[in-house]
mmCIF file of C-alpha atoms in Angstrom:
data_model
loop_
_atom_site.group_PDB
_atom_site.id
_atom_site.type_symbol
_atom_site.label_atom_id
_atom_site.label_comp_id
_atom_site.label_asym_id
_atom_site.label_seq_id
_atom_site.Cartn_x
_atom_site.Cartn_y
_atom_site.Cartn_z
ATOM 1 C CA MET A 1 -16.492 2.598 -17.385
ATOM 2 C CA LYS A 2 -13.043 2.774 -18.980
ATOM 3 C CA ALA A 3 -11.472 3.617 -15.637
ATOM 4 C CA LYS A 4 -13.050 0.593 -13.966
ATOM 5 C CA LEU A 5 -11.833 -1.664 -16.755
ATOM 6 C CA GLY A 6 -8.312 -0.253 -16.531
ATOM 7 C CA VAL A 7 -8.145 -0.573 -12.744
ATOM 8 C CA SER A 8 -9.516 -4.113 -12.956
ATOM 9 C CA ALA A 9 -6.852 -5.030 -15.491
ATOM 10 C CA LEU A 10 -4.109 -3.555 -13.293
ATOM 11 C CA VAL A 11 -5.383 -5.432 -10.248
ATOM 12 C CA LEU A 12 -5.455 -8.690 -12.220
ATOM 13 C CA LEU A 13 -1.919 -8.047 -13.490
ATOM 14 C CA PHE A 14 -0.759 -7.344 -9.938
ATOM 15 C CA LEU A 15 -2.324 -10.559 -8.649
ATOM 16 C CA GLY A 16 -0.879 -12.491 -11.597
ATOM 17 C CA GLY A 17 2.577 -11.128 -10.810
ATOM 18 C CA LEU A 18 2.216 -12.146 -7.174
ATOM 19 C CA TRP A 19 1.146 -15.607 -8.277
ATOM 20 C CA LEU A 20 4.227 -15.941 -10.469
ATOM 21 C CA VAL A 21 6.410 -15.066 -7.488
ATOM 22 C CA ALA A 22 4.621 -17.573 -5.216
ATOM 23 C CA ALA A 23 4.027 -20.363 -7.763
ATOM 24 C CA PRO A 24 7.393 -22.145 -7.569
ATOM 25 C CA PHE A 25 6.894 -22.678 -3.857
ATOM 26 C CA ALA A 26 3.112 -23.172 -3.838
ATOM 27 C CA VAL A 27 3.094 -25.697 -6.678
ATOM 28 C CA GLY A 28 6.229 -27.403 -5.452
ATOM 29 C CA TYR A 29 8.611 -27.430 -8.401
ATOM 30 C CA GLN A 30 11.189 -25.619 -6.286
ATOM 31 C CA ASP A 31 12.405 -27.853 -3.472
ATOM 32 C CA ARG A 32 12.980 -26.241 -0.101
ATOM 33 C CA GLY A 33 16.640 -25.504 0.519
ATOM 34 C CA ALA A 34 17.715 -26.481 -2.994
ATOM 35 C CA PRO A 35 19.442 -24.054 -5.344
ATOM 36 C CA TYR A 36 16.950 -22.168 -7.463
ATOM 37 C CA VAL A 37 16.242 -23.767 -10.828
ATOM 38 C CA ASP A 38 16.018 -21.596 -13.950
ATOM 39 C CA ALA A 39 12.212 -21.703 -13.958
ATOM 40 C CA THR A 40 12.098 -20.350 -10.404
ATOM 41 C CA ILE A 41 14.485 -17.508 -11.222
ATOM 42 C CA ASN A 42 12.424 -16.645 -14.291
ATOM 43 C CA ASP A 43 9.168 -16.656 -12.295
ATOM 44 C CA LEU A 44 10.656 -14.485 -9.562
ATOM 45 C CA TRP A 45 12.042 -11.844 -11.943
ATOM 46 C CA LEU A 46 9.068 -11.755 -14.296
ATOM 47 C CA GLY A 47 6.466 -11.908 -11.523
ATOM 48 C CA GLY A 48 8.253 -9.220 -9.536
ATOM 49 C CA ALA A 49 8.469 -6.967 -12.578
ATOM 50 C CA ILE A 50 4.799 -7.438 -13.485
ATOM 51 C CA ALA A 51 3.641 -6.921 -9.887
ATOM 52 C CA GLY A 52 5.902 -3.890 -9.441
ATOM 53 C CA ILE A 53 4.877 -2.145 -12.642
ATOM 54 C CA SER A 54 1.177 -2.762 -12.061
ATOM 55 C CA PHE A 55 1.444 -1.582 -8.429
ATOM 56 C CA VAL A 56 3.191 1.631 -9.464
ATOM 57 C CA SER A 57 0.530 2.145 -12.138
ATOM 58 C CA LEU A 58 -2.232 1.692 -9.550
ATOM 59 C CA VAL A 59 -0.583 4.230 -7.234
ATOM 60 C CA ILE A 60 -0.250 6.730 -10.088
ATOM 61 C CA TYR A 61 -3.898 6.198 -11.035
ATOM 62 C CA ALA A 62 -5.023 6.656 -7.424
ATOM 63 C CA ALA A 63 -2.971 9.861 -7.088
ATOM 64 C CA ASP A 64 -4.453 11.202 -10.302
ATOM 65 C CA ALA A 65 -7.973 10.329 -9.153
ATOM 66 C CA LEU A 66 -7.413 12.083 -5.824
ATOM 67 C CA ARG A 67 -6.019 15.140 -7.610
ATOM 68 C CA GLU A 68 -9.086 15.221 -9.840
ATOM 69 C CA LEU A 69 -11.426 14.931 -6.850
ATOM 70 C CA ALA A 70 -9.617 17.743 -5.079
ATOM 71 C CA ARG A 71 -9.814 19.899 -8.189
ATOM 72 C CA ARG A 72 -13.555 19.290 -8.522
ATOM 73 C CA GLY A 73 -14.244 19.829 -4.828
ATOM 74 C CA LYS A 74 -15.529 23.101 -3.513
ATOM 75 C CA HIS A 75 -12.951 24.784 -1.353
ATOM 76 C CA SER A 76 -13.981 27.551 0.962
ATOM 77 C CA ASP A 77 -11.460 30.000 2.286
ATOM 78 C CA ALA A 78 -13.217 30.680 5.568
#
């Protein structure tokens, strides 16, 4: 149960980070072709950092889960 909650939180953080990166353009407060305003720069850096950290955390969790499954599995040396 704890693992599902943790993975769900990481997925939501990843999606939130992606939204922060896309929001200036999707919502329209950053005009096309105009120099980036401070809010856009902030959204891009913060959203990229949140998405990146949560993605790396998901990859680490998946690798650990696969390692655990391999350790539990029955290996035959035939």
